[in-house]
PDB file of C-alpha atoms and ligand atoms in Angstrom:
ATOM      1  CA  MET A   1      18.508  23.598  12.739  1.00 42.00           C
ATOM      2  CA  SER A   2      20.723  20.436  12.927  1.00 36.00           C
ATOM      3  CA  SER A   3      23.636  20.582  15.439  1.00 37.00           C
ATOM      4  CA  PRO A   4      26.817  18.592  14.618  1.00 31.00           C
ATOM      5  CA  GLY A   5      28.138  17.747  17.945  1.00 29.00           C
ATOM      6  CA  THR A   6      31.769  18.008  18.966  1.00 27.00           C
ATOM      7  CA  VAL A   7      33.372  15.727  16.673  1.00 28.00           C
ATOM      8  CA  PRO A   8      34.298  16.551  12.941  1.00 30.00           C
ATOM      9  CA  GLN A   9      30.962  16.476  11.345  1.00 37.00           C
ATOM     10  CA  THR A  10      31.782  15.548   7.790  1.00 38.00           C
ATOM     11  CA  THR A  11      34.922  15.055   6.009  1.00 37.00           C
ATOM     12  CA  PRO A  12      35.841  15.753   2.286  1.00 40.00           C
ATOM     13  CA  GLY A  13      34.675  12.810   0.226  1.00 38.00           C
ATOM     14  CA  THR A  14      35.039  12.002  -3.484  1.00 37.00           C
ATOM     15  CA  THR A  15      32.873  14.264  -5.675  1.00 40.00           C
ATOM     16  CA  PRO A  16      29.927  12.328  -7.124  1.00 42.00           C
ATOM     17  CA  GLY A  17      29.529  12.499 -10.767  1.00 40.00           C
ATOM     18  CA  THR A  18      32.166  12.265 -13.437  1.00 39.00           C
ATOM     19  CA  THR A  19      32.678  14.419 -16.423  1.00 44.00           C
ATOM     20  CA  ALA A  20      31.191  11.856 -18.363  1.00 34.00           C
ATOM     21  CA  GLU A  21      27.996  12.082 -16.316  1.00 42.00           C
ATOM     22  CA  ALA A  22      28.128  15.905 -16.141  1.00 46.00           C
ATOM     23  CA  LYS A  23      25.249  17.539 -18.085  1.00 57.00           C
ATOM     24  CA  ASP A  24      25.153  20.888 -19.514  1.00 84.00           C
ATOM     25  CA  LEU A  25      25.176  23.729 -17.013  1.00 96.00           C
ATOM     26  CA  ILE A  26      22.967  26.559 -17.815  1.00 98.00           C
ATOM     27  CA  ARG A  27      24.892  29.846 -17.270  1.00 97.00           C
ATOM     28  CA  LEU A  28      22.838  32.879 -16.452  1.00 98.00           C
ATOM     29  CA  ARG A  29      24.213  36.400 -15.919  1.00 98.00           C
ATOM     30  CA  ARG A  30      21.063  38.557 -15.883  1.00 98.00           C
ATOM     31  CA  ILE A  31      18.211  38.568 -13.234  1.00 98.00           C
ATOM     32  CA  ALA A  32      15.668  38.415 -16.258  1.00 98.00           C
ATOM     33  CA  GLU A  33      17.365  35.104 -17.541  1.00 98.00           C
ATOM     34  CA  LEU A  34      17.384  33.645 -13.927  1.00 98.00           C
ATOM     35  CA  ARG A  35      13.373  34.491 -13.504  1.00 98.00           C
ATOM     36  CA  SER A  36      12.686  33.064 -16.943  1.00 98.00           C
ATOM     37  CA  GLN A  37      14.574  29.802 -16.300  1.00 98.00           C
ATOM     38  CA  VAL A  38      12.789  29.366 -13.034  1.00 98.00           C
ATOM     39  CA  ALA A  39       9.396  30.138 -14.547  1.00 98.00           C
ATOM     40  CA  THR A  40      10.237  27.186 -17.057  1.00 98.00           C
ATOM     41  CA  TRP A  41      10.903  24.808 -14.246  1.00 98.00           C
ATOM     42  CA  ARG A  42       7.813  25.956 -12.260  1.00 98.00           C
ATOM     43  CA  ARG A  43       5.707  25.349 -15.147  1.00 98.00           C
ATOM     44  CA  ALA A  44       6.825  21.738 -15.225  1.00 98.00           C
ATOM     45  CA  GLY A  45       5.908  21.506 -11.606  1.00 98.00           C
ATOM     46  CA  GLU A  46       9.713  21.090 -10.524  1.00 98.00           C
ATOM     47  CA  SER A  47      10.933  21.868  -7.164  1.00 98.00           C
ATOM     48  CA  ILE A  48      14.089  24.368  -6.997  1.00 98.00           C
ATOM     49  CA  ALA A  49      16.932  24.835  -4.574  1.00 98.00           C
ATOM     50  CA  ILE A  50      19.294  27.841  -4.346  1.00 98.00           C
ATOM     51  CA  VAL A  51      22.950  27.406  -3.094  1.00 98.00           C
ATOM     52  CA  PRO A  52      24.274  31.012  -2.775  1.00 98.00           C
ATOM     53  CA  THR A  53      28.144  31.263  -2.830  1.00 98.00           C
ATOM     54  CA  MET A  54      31.070  33.560  -3.507  1.00 96.00           C
ATOM     55  CA  GLY A  55      32.744  31.133  -5.690  1.00 96.00           C
ATOM     56  CA  ALA A  56      36.304  29.517  -5.161  1.00 92.00           C
ATOM     57  CA  LEU A  57      34.212  26.296  -4.454  1.00 95.00           C
ATOM     58  CA  HIS A  58      35.530  23.482  -2.227  1.00 95.00           C
ATOM     59  CA  ASP A  59      33.887  20.469  -1.041  1.00 96.00           C
ATOM     60  CA  GLY A  60      32.041  22.404   1.634  1.00 97.00           C
ATOM     61  CA  HIS A  61      30.083  24.161  -1.081  1.00 97.00           C
ATOM     62  CA  LEU A  62      29.785  20.800  -3.090  1.00 98.00           C
ATOM     63  CA  GLU A  63      28.200  19.283   0.093  1.00 98.00           C
ATOM     64  CA  LEU A  64      25.493  22.011  -0.006  1.00 98.00           C
ATOM     65  CA  VAL A  65      24.980  21.117  -3.650  1.00 98.00           C
ATOM     66  CA  ARG A  66      24.593  17.516  -2.895  1.00 98.00           C
ATOM     67  CA  ARG A  67      22.076  18.007  -0.020  1.00 98.00           C
ATOM     68  CA  ALA A  68      20.178  20.339  -2.459  1.00 98.00           C
ATOM     69  CA  ARG A  69      20.174  17.745  -5.051  1.00 98.00           C
ATOM     70  CA  VAL A  70      18.702  15.295  -2.627  1.00 98.00           C
ATOM     71  CA  ASP A  71      15.872  17.662  -1.527  1.00 98.00           C
ATOM     72  CA  CYS A  72      14.876  19.308  -5.022  1.00 98.00           C
ATOM     73  CA  GLU A  73      14.685  18.572  -8.552  1.00 98.00           C
ATOM     74  CA  ARG A  74      16.564  21.681  -9.781  1.00 98.00           C
ATOM     75  CA  VAL A  75      19.598  23.110  -8.357  1.00 98.00           C
ATOM     76  CA  ILE A  76      20.760  26.627  -8.747  1.00 98.00           C
ATOM     77  CA  THR A  77      24.260  27.785  -7.530  1.00 98.00           C
ATOM     78  CA  THR A  78      24.926  31.373  -7.368  1.00 98.00           C
ATOM     79  CA  ILE A  79      28.425  32.707  -7.474  1.00 98.00           C
ATOM     80  CA  PHE A  80      28.629  36.598  -6.538  1.00 98.00           C
ATOM     81  CA  VAL A  81      31.529  38.148  -4.732  1.00 97.00           C
ATOM     82  CA  ASN A  82      29.330  40.622  -2.926  1.00 97.00           C
ATOM     83  CA  PRO A  83      31.047  43.980  -2.472  1.00 97.00           C
ATOM     84  CA  MET A  84      28.433  45.059   0.234  1.00 97.00           C
ATOM     85  CA  GLN A  85      29.652  42.570   2.635  1.00 96.00           C
ATOM     86  CA  PHE A  86      33.376  43.324   2.618  1.00 94.00           C
ATOM     87  CA  ASN A  87      34.517  46.137   5.078  1.00 88.00           C
ATOM     88  CA  ARG A  88      37.881  46.160   3.672  1.00 88.00           C
ATOM     89  CA  PRO A  89      38.831  46.842  -0.040  1.00 91.00           C
ATOM     90  CA  ASP A  90      41.869  44.681   0.062  1.00 88.00           C
ATOM     91  CA  ASP A  91      39.877  41.706   1.415  1.00 86.00           C
ATOM     92  CA  LEU A  92      37.473  42.026  -1.518  1.00 91.00           C
ATOM     93  CA  SER A  93      40.188  42.458  -4.160  1.00 91.00           C
ATOM     94  CA  SER A  94      42.203  39.411  -2.611  1.00 87.00           C
ATOM     95  CA  TYR A  95      39.246  37.168  -2.325  1.00 87.00           C
ATOM     96  CA  PRO A  96      39.852  34.076  -4.407  1.00 86.00           C
ATOM     97  CA  ARG A  97      38.125  33.820  -7.864  1.00 91.00           C
ATOM     98  CA  ASP A  98      38.064  30.918 -10.062  1.00 93.00           C
ATOM     99  CA  GLU A  99      34.943  30.789 -12.403  1.00 90.00           C
ATOM    100  CA  ALA A 100      36.318  28.318 -14.845  1.00 93.00           C
ATOM    101  CA  GLY A 101      37.424  25.869 -12.120  1.00 96.00           C
ATOM    102  CA  ASP A 102      34.019  26.425 -10.367  1.00 97.00           C
ATOM    103  CA  THR A 103      31.984  25.852 -13.515  1.00 97.00           C
ATOM    104  CA  ALA A 104      33.658  22.550 -13.960  1.00 97.00           C
ATOM    105  CA  LYS A 105      32.887  21.424 -10.396  1.00 97.00           C
ATOM    106  CA  LEU A 106      29.272  22.337 -10.592  1.00 98.00           C
ATOM    107  CA  ALA A 107      28.823  20.581 -13.857  1.00 97.00           C
ATOM    108  CA  GLU A 108      30.373  17.446 -12.287  1.00 96.00           C
ATOM    109  CA  ASN A 109      27.920  17.786  -9.520  1.00 97.00           C
ATOM    110  CA  ARG A 110      24.952  18.096 -11.767  1.00 95.00           C
ATOM    111  CA  VAL A 111      23.954  21.533 -10.936  1.00 98.00           C
ATOM    112  CA  ASP A 112      21.320  22.791 -13.378  1.00 98.00           C
ATOM    113  CA  ALA A 113      22.140  26.382 -13.632  1.00 98.00           C
ATOM    114  CA  LEU A 114      24.907  28.913 -12.449  1.00 98.00           C
ATOM    115  CA  PHE A 115      23.822  32.389 -11.821  1.00 98.00           C
ATOM    116  CA  ALA A 116      26.969  34.582 -11.826  1.00 98.00           C
ATOM    117  CA  PRO A 117      25.769  38.153 -12.175  1.00 98.00           C
ATOM    118  CA  ALA A 118      27.978  41.245 -12.484  1.00 97.00           C
ATOM    119  CA  ALA A 119      28.181  43.796  -9.649  1.00 97.00           C
ATOM    120  CA  GLU A 120      26.015  46.295 -11.448  1.00 98.00           C
ATOM    121  CA  GLU A 121      23.236  43.610 -12.130  1.00 98.00           C
ATOM    122  CA  ILE A 122      22.794  43.323  -8.429  1.00 98.00           C
ATOM    123  CA  TYR A 123      23.696  46.849  -7.432  1.00 98.00           C
ATOM    124  CA  PRO A 124      22.683  49.132 -10.408  1.00 98.00           C
ATOM    125  CA  LYS A 125      23.314  52.852 -10.474  1.00 98.00           C
ATOM    126  CA  GLY A 126      21.228  54.441  -7.739  1.00 98.00           C
ATOM    127  CA  TYR A 127      20.907  51.373  -5.628  1.00 98.00           C
ATOM    128  CA  GLN A 128      20.207  52.164  -1.921  1.00 98.00           C
ATOM    129  CA  THR A 129      18.349  49.487  -0.022  1.00 98.00           C
ATOM    130  CA  ARG A 130      19.874  47.559   2.868  1.00 98.00           C
ATOM    131  CA  VAL A 131      18.418  44.717   4.888  1.00 98.00           C
ATOM    132  CA  SER A 132      19.593  44.667   8.513  1.00 98.00           C
ATOM    133  CA  VAL A 133      19.088  42.203  11.305  1.00 98.00           C
ATOM    134  CA  PRO A 134      20.578  43.940  14.102  1.00 96.00           C
ATOM    135  CA  LEU A 135      20.336  41.778  17.175  1.00 96.00           C
ATOM    136  CA  LEU A 136      21.950  38.689  15.401  1.00 98.00           C
ATOM    137  CA  SER A 137      24.333  40.779  13.610  1.00 98.00           C
ATOM    138  CA  ASP A 138      25.780  43.158  15.962  1.00 95.00           C
ATOM    139  CA  CYS A 139      28.217  40.489  17.765  1.00 97.00           C
ATOM    140  CA  LEU A 140      30.924  38.250  16.674  1.00 97.00           C
ATOM    141  CA  CYS A 141      31.778  38.708  12.909  1.00 95.00           C
ATOM    142  CA  GLY A 142      29.201  41.503  12.725  1.00 94.00           C
ATOM    143  CA  ALA A 143      31.129  43.475  15.412  1.00 93.00           C
ATOM    144  CA  ALA A 144      34.524  42.631  13.986  1.00 86.00           C
ATOM    145  CA  ARG A 145      33.501  43.447  10.345  1.00 89.00           C
ATOM    146  CA  PRO A 146      31.040  46.357  10.381  1.00 91.00           C
ATOM    147  CA  GLY A 147      28.309  46.270   7.726  1.00 95.00           C
ATOM    148  CA  HIS A 148      29.300  42.685   6.949  1.00 95.00           C
ATOM    149  CA  MET A 149      25.980  41.010   8.120  1.00 97.00           C
ATOM    150  CA  GLU A 150      23.812  43.762   6.617  1.00 98.00           C
ATOM    151  CA  GLY A 151      25.623  43.056   3.279  1.00 98.00           C
ATOM    152  CA  VAL A 152      25.294  39.262   3.610  1.00 98.00           C
ATOM    153  CA  ALA A 153      21.317  39.884   4.553  1.00 98.00           C
ATOM    154  CA  THR A 154      20.922  42.334   1.635  1.00 98.00           C
ATOM    155  CA  VAL A 155      22.258  40.104  -1.046  1.00 98.00           C
ATOM    156  CA  VAL A 156      20.652  36.960   0.193  1.00 99.00           C
ATOM    157  CA  ALA A 157      17.345  38.651   0.289  1.00 99.00           C
ATOM    158  CA  LYS A 158      17.687  39.820  -3.361  1.00 98.00           C
ATOM    159  CA  LEU A 159      19.034  36.354  -4.464  1.00 99.00           C
ATOM    160  CA  LEU A 160      15.883  34.683  -2.765  1.00 99.00           C
ATOM    161  CA  LEU A 161      13.483  37.195  -4.333  1.00 98.00           C
ATOM    162  CA  GLN A 162      15.148  36.949  -7.702  1.00 98.00           C
ATOM    163  CA  SER A 163      14.928  33.077  -7.851  1.00 98.00           C
ATOM    164  CA  LEU A 164      11.912  32.371  -5.356  1.00 98.00           C
ATOM    165  CA  PRO A 165      13.169  28.813  -4.511  1.00 98.00           C
ATOM    166  CA  ASP A 166      11.850  26.136  -2.425  1.00 98.00           C
ATOM    167  CA  ALA A 167      14.818  25.875  -0.328  1.00 99.00           C
ATOM    168  CA  ALA A 168      18.230  27.636   0.154  1.00 99.00           C
ATOM    169  CA  TYR A 169      21.394  25.965   1.575  1.00 98.00           C
ATOM    170  CA  PHE A 170      24.022  27.467   3.755  1.00 98.00           C
ATOM    171  CA  GLY A 171      27.194  26.031   5.666  1.00 98.00           C
ATOM    172  CA  GLU A 172      27.090  25.827   9.450  1.00 98.00           C
ATOM    173  CA  LYS A 173      30.594  27.008   9.362  1.00 97.00           C
ATOM    174  CA  ASP A 174      29.040  30.459   8.928  1.00 97.00           C
ATOM    175  CA  TYR A 175      26.716  29.730  11.851  1.00 98.00           C
ATOM    176  CA  GLN A 176      25.999  33.333  12.523  1.00 98.00           C
ATOM    177  CA  GLN A 177      25.313  34.242   8.966  1.00 98.00           C
ATOM    178  CA  PHE A 178      22.849  31.195   8.923  1.00 98.00           C
ATOM    179  CA  LEU A 179      20.938  32.661  11.906  1.00 98.00           C
ATOM    180  CA  VAL A 180      20.855  36.156  10.302  1.00 98.00           C
ATOM    181  CA  VAL A 181      19.552  35.122   6.788  1.00 98.00           C
ATOM    182  CA  GLN A 182      17.019  32.527   8.559  1.00 98.00           C
ATOM    183  CA  ARG A 183      15.627  35.497  10.611  1.00 98.00           C
ATOM    184  CA  MET A 184      15.577  37.733   7.499  1.00 98.00           C
ATOM    185  CA  ALA A 185      13.680  35.318   5.464  1.00 98.00           C
ATOM    186  CA  ARG A 186      11.138  34.692   8.255  1.00 98.00           C
ATOM    187  CA  ASP A 187      10.766  38.567   9.141  1.00 98.00           C
ATOM    188  CA  LEU A 188      10.278  39.526   5.444  1.00 98.00           C
ATOM    189  CA  ASP A 189       7.807  36.485   4.707  1.00 98.00           C
ATOM    190  CA  ILE A 190      10.036  35.067   1.958  1.00 98.00           C
ATOM    191  CA  PRO A 191       8.420  31.727   1.347  1.00 98.00           C
ATOM    192  CA  VAL A 192      11.551  29.542   1.443  1.00 98.00           C
ATOM    193  CA  ARG A 193      12.961  26.518   3.677  1.00 98.00           C
ATOM    194  CA  MET A 194      16.421  27.860   4.947  1.00 98.00           C
ATOM    195  CA  GLU A 195      18.636  24.796   5.463  1.00 98.00           C
ATOM    196  CA  ALA A 196      22.072  24.489   7.362  1.00 98.00           C
ATOM    197  CA  VAL A 197      24.378  21.948   6.368  1.00 98.00           C
ATOM    198  CA  PRO A 198      27.099  20.667   8.957  1.00 97.00           C
ATOM    199  CA  THR A 199      30.673  22.033   8.491  1.00 98.00           C
ATOM    200  CA  VAL A 200      32.834  19.888   6.100  1.00 98.00           C
ATOM    201  CA  ARG A 201      36.476  19.508   7.599  1.00 98.00           C
ATOM    202  CA  GLU A 202      39.890  18.403   6.462  1.00 97.00           C
ATOM    203  CA  ALA A 203      41.213  15.367   8.109  1.00 97.00           C
ATOM    204  CA  ASP A 204      42.961  17.298  10.735  1.00 97.00           C
ATOM    205  CA  GLY A 205      39.637  19.196  11.709  1.00 98.00           C
ATOM    206  CA  LEU A 206      40.262  22.584   9.775  1.00 98.00           C
ATOM    207  CA  ALA A 207      37.081  23.679   8.521  1.00 98.00           C
ATOM    208  CA  LEU A 208      36.963  23.924   4.774  1.00 97.00           C
ATOM    209  CA  SER A 209      36.951  27.724   3.544  1.00 94.00           C
ATOM    210  CA  SER A 210      37.973  29.485   0.418  1.00 86.00           C
ATOM    211  CA  ARG A 211      40.310  31.563   2.588  1.00 88.00           C
ATOM    212  CA  ASN A 212      42.452  28.464   3.327  1.00 93.00           C
ATOM    213  CA  LEU A 213      43.740  28.931  -0.260  1.00 88.00           C
ATOM    214  CA  LEU A 214      45.518  32.134   1.035  1.00 90.00           C
ATOM    215  CA  LEU A 215      47.464  30.273   3.708  1.00 96.00           C
ATOM    216  CA  THR A 216      51.243  29.663   3.301  1.00 98.00           C
ATOM    217  CA  PRO A 217      52.196  25.981   3.877  1.00 98.00           C
ATOM    218  CA  ALA A 218      53.329  27.134   7.634  1.00 98.00           C
ATOM    219  CA  GLN A 219      50.238  28.911   8.557  1.00 98.00           C
ATOM    220  CA  ARG A 220      48.161  26.024   7.034  1.00 98.00           C
ATOM    221  CA  ASP A 221      49.940  23.930   9.699  1.00 98.00           C
ATOM    222  CA  GLN A 222      49.147  26.509  12.427  1.00 98.00           C
ATOM    223  CA  ALA A 223      45.517  26.713  11.343  1.00 98.00           C
ATOM    224  CA  THR A 224      44.704  23.428  12.763  1.00 98.00           C
ATOM    225  CA  ALA A 225      45.031  24.807  16.271  1.00 98.00           C
ATOM    226  CA  MET A 226      41.675  26.449  16.088  1.00 98.00           C
ATOM    227  CA  TYR A 227      39.733  23.336  15.637  1.00 98.00           C
ATOM    228  CA  ARG A 228      41.955  21.608  18.419  1.00 98.00           C
ATOM    229  CA  VAL A 229      41.253  24.637  20.893  1.00 98.00           C
ATOM    230  CA  LEU A 230      37.404  24.476  20.127  1.00 98.00           C
ATOM    231  CA  THR A 231      37.268  20.714  20.615  1.00 98.00           C
ATOM    232  CA  GLU A 232      39.050  21.052  23.963  1.00 98.00           C
ATOM    233  CA  LEU A 233      36.966  23.868  24.969  1.00 98.00           C
ATOM    234  CA  ALA A 234      33.717  21.974  24.182  1.00 98.00           C
ATOM    235  CA  ALA A 235      34.875  19.054  26.297  1.00 98.00           C
ATOM    236  CA  ARG A 236      35.703  21.259  29.295  1.00 98.00           C
ATOM    237  CA  LEU A 237      32.354  23.113  29.106  1.00 98.00           C
ATOM    238  CA  LYS A 238      29.832  20.586  28.313  1.00 96.00           C
ATOM    239  CA  ASP A 239      29.018  19.615  31.714  1.00 96.00           C
ATOM    240  CA  GLY A 240      27.047  22.695  31.741  1.00 96.00           C
ATOM    241  CA  ARG A 241      28.537  23.766  35.185  1.00 96.00           C
ATOM    242  CA  THR A 242      32.207  24.772  34.338  1.00 97.00           C
ATOM    243  CA  PRO A 243      32.457  28.652  34.204  1.00 98.00           C
ATOM    244  CA  ALA A 244      33.284  29.784  30.512  1.00 98.00           C
ATOM    245  CA  PRO A 245      35.605  32.891  31.023  1.00 98.00           C
ATOM    246  CA  PRO A 246      38.806  31.127  32.557  1.00 98.00           C
ATOM    247  CA  ALA A 247      38.465  28.409  29.901  1.00 98.00           C
ATOM    248  CA  LEU A 248      38.094  30.912  27.112  1.00 98.00           C
ATOM    249  CA  ALA A 249      41.037  32.775  28.414  1.00 98.00           C
ATOM    250  CA  TRP A 250      43.071  29.556  28.233  1.00 98.00           C
ATOM    251  CA  GLY A 251      41.760  29.040  24.607  1.00 98.00           C
ATOM    252  CA  ARG A 252      42.786  32.623  23.523  1.00 98.00           C
ATOM    253  CA  ALA A 253      46.324  32.103  24.966  1.00 98.00           C
ATOM    254  CA  ALA A 254      46.486  28.712  23.080  1.00 98.00           C
ATOM    255  CA  LEU A 255      45.543  30.289  19.811  1.00 98.00           C
ATOM    256  CA  GLY A 256      48.002  33.031  20.458  1.00 98.00           C
ATOM    257  CA  GLU A 257      50.714  30.455  21.227  1.00 98.00           C
ATOM    258  CA  ALA A 258      49.869  28.579  17.879  1.00 98.00           C
ATOM    259  CA  GLY A 259      50.516  31.781  15.954  1.00 98.00           C
ATOM    260  CA  PHE A 260      47.044  33.486  15.654  1.00 98.00           C
ATOM    261  CA  ASP A 261      47.449  37.258  16.046  1.00 98.00           C
ATOM    262  CA  PRO A 262      45.173  38.868  16.793  1.00 97.00           C
ATOM    263  CA  VAL A 263      42.278  36.726  18.073  1.00 97.00           C
ATOM    264  CA  ASP A 264      39.069  38.781  17.144  1.00 96.00           C
ATOM    265  CA  TYR A 265      37.038  36.508  19.414  1.00 97.00           C
ATOM    266  CA  LEU A 266      36.655  33.279  21.085  1.00 98.00           C
ATOM    267  CA  GLU A 267      33.344  33.046  22.938  1.00 98.00           C
ATOM    268  CA  LEU A 268      30.444  30.854  24.342  1.00 98.00           C
ATOM    269  CA  ARG A 269      27.079  31.971  22.912  1.00 98.00           C
ATOM    270  CA  ASP A 270      23.507  30.855  23.035  1.00 97.00           C
ATOM    271  CA  ALA A 271      23.023  28.761  19.901  1.00 97.00           C
ATOM    272  CA  ASP A 272      19.807  30.320  19.078  1.00 97.00           C
ATOM    273  CA  THR A 273      20.154  34.083  20.287  1.00 97.00           C
ATOM    274  CA  LEU A 274      24.002  34.547  20.165  1.00 98.00           C
ATOM    275  CA  GLN A 275      23.751  36.106  23.527  1.00 97.00           C
ATOM    276  CA  PRO A 276      26.976  35.570  25.573  1.00 97.00           C
ATOM    277  CA  LEU A 277      26.793  32.575  28.268  1.00 98.00           C
ATOM    278  CA  GLU A 278      28.752  32.064  31.265  1.00 98.00           C
ATOM    279  CA  ARG A 279      28.177  28.333  31.372  1.00 97.00           C
ATOM    280  CA  ALA A 280      26.810  25.940  28.578  1.00 97.00           C
ATOM    281  CA  GLU A 281      23.707  25.430  30.499  1.00 92.00           C
ATOM    282  CA  ARG A 282      21.537  25.546  27.399  1.00 93.00           C
ATOM    283  CA  PRO A 283      21.983  24.961  23.641  1.00 96.00           C
ATOM    284  CA  ALA A 284      25.441  26.438  23.363  1.00 97.00           C
ATOM    285  CA  ARG A 285      28.052  27.185  20.828  1.00 98.00           C
ATOM    286  CA  LEU A 286      31.713  28.189  20.812  1.00 98.00           C
ATOM    287  CA  PHE A 287      32.641  30.700  18.261  1.00 98.00           C
ATOM    288  CA  ALA A 288      36.301  31.764  17.037  1.00 98.00           C
ATOM    289  CA  ALA A 289      37.705  34.192  14.811  1.00 97.00           C
ATOM    290  CA  ALA A 290      41.337  34.972  14.440  1.00 98.00           C
ATOM    291  CA  TRP A 291      43.973  36.006  11.963  1.00 97.00           C
ATOM    292  CA  LEU A 292      47.116  34.146  10.545  1.00 98.00           C
ATOM    293  CA  GLY A 293      48.973  36.797   8.819  1.00 97.00           C
ATOM    294  CA  GLN A 294      46.616  38.501   6.386  1.00 92.00           C
ATOM    295  CA  VAL A 295      44.062  35.848   6.587  1.00 93.00           C
ATOM    296  CA  ARG A 296      41.104  35.836   8.886  1.00 93.00           C
ATOM    297  CA  LEU A 297      39.786  32.320   9.709  1.00 97.00           C
ATOM    298  CA  ILE A 298      36.670  31.585  11.665  1.00 97.00           C
ATOM    299  CA  ASP A 299      34.977  28.273  13.064  1.00 98.00           C
ATOM    300  CA  ASN A 300      32.380  27.271  15.609  1.00 98.00           C
ATOM    301  CA  LEU A 301      31.370  24.057  17.510  1.00 98.00           C
ATOM    302  CA  ALA A 302      28.289  23.069  19.275  1.00 97.00           C
ATOM    303  CA  VAL A 303      28.949  22.489  23.038  1.00 97.00           C
ATOM    304  CA  VAL A 304      25.222  21.523  24.067  1.00 83.00           C
ATOM    305  CA  ASP A 305      22.948  20.717  21.111  1.00 85.00           C
ATOM    306  CA  GLY A 306      19.703  22.284  20.654  1.00 74.00           C
TER     307      GLY A 306
HETATM  308  O1  PAF B   1      28.819  32.596   2.614  1.00 93.43           O
HETATM  309  C1  PAF B   1      29.040  33.060   1.436  1.00 93.43           C
HETATM  310  O2  PAF B   1      29.567  32.497   0.516  1.00 93.43           O
HETATM  311  C2  PAF B   1      28.266  34.586   1.367  1.00 93.43           C
HETATM  312  O3  PAF B   1      28.327  35.286   2.482  1.00 93.43           O
HETATM  313  C3  PAF B   1      26.972  34.412   0.685  1.00 93.43           C
HETATM  314  C4  PAF B   1      26.010  33.828   1.654  1.00 93.43           C
HETATM  315  C5  PAF B   1      27.027  33.759  -0.570  1.00 93.43           C
HETATM  316  C6  PAF B   1      26.386  35.840   0.574  1.00 93.43           C
HETATM  317  O4  PAF B   1      27.193  36.457  -0.246  1.00 93.43           O
END
């Protein structure tokens, strides 16, 4: 997995492709339609990428699409706000949705197909199966949001098995999620290349996220503190000798002073296993999750690259 270092990895750029260049986007709602479309492309010998999303697309998602387009001949984007990964009903109901806007962005970025199933298509009556990746899931966001990582692993396993792509693309902003789905695909022998794409940031460092749309203007200003604190901590810890606990205590206080309340976690972890670290003495990453009002923001940053 590539590691982005401690500076803003990518900034939002202009969207390649214009409406004039946009070609028709194939819209698929049913798994059978998706399978039939994939079979057509496979018969033509074409390679296929999938970009799983929950919609409300921003430049971070479009960066995944751009990477997928470079690597594969056909790109499928999925939009499915997955109820299984939400542990709070209000979080699910307030999750931003904009299928019309999303469709236009995907067409402009020359995505070949949009798979946007209804909840009953993915979880029909009688559905029971769950996929769990316990060691990588039970910490960080998994601890703060019980059942979340299981919901993610389950839906990504289903999407991969429905589309059988050559490669699947995920943002490094959800680094723990990437480790979980990568492990899941390996453990279940799903023949797919799992690709992590560096976080896209605003000019002030805020990681792009669909949830940023829910911030008030004042909260949007406060939100920049998360990246500032992570950057400062990475600089303090990168020598590999500085003890993490006092530095992290400083970081939690700084987030609190900036208006984050509560801070779910601010931690230094092994970049591969997610085990807690006392010092950044091997590939290590900082992870943060904290609330501004009703909005929970997360971010992470490499301290020592793998
Ligand atoms: O990162 C997301 O948007 C979602 O967790 C994912 C990977 C699409 C699964 O629902």
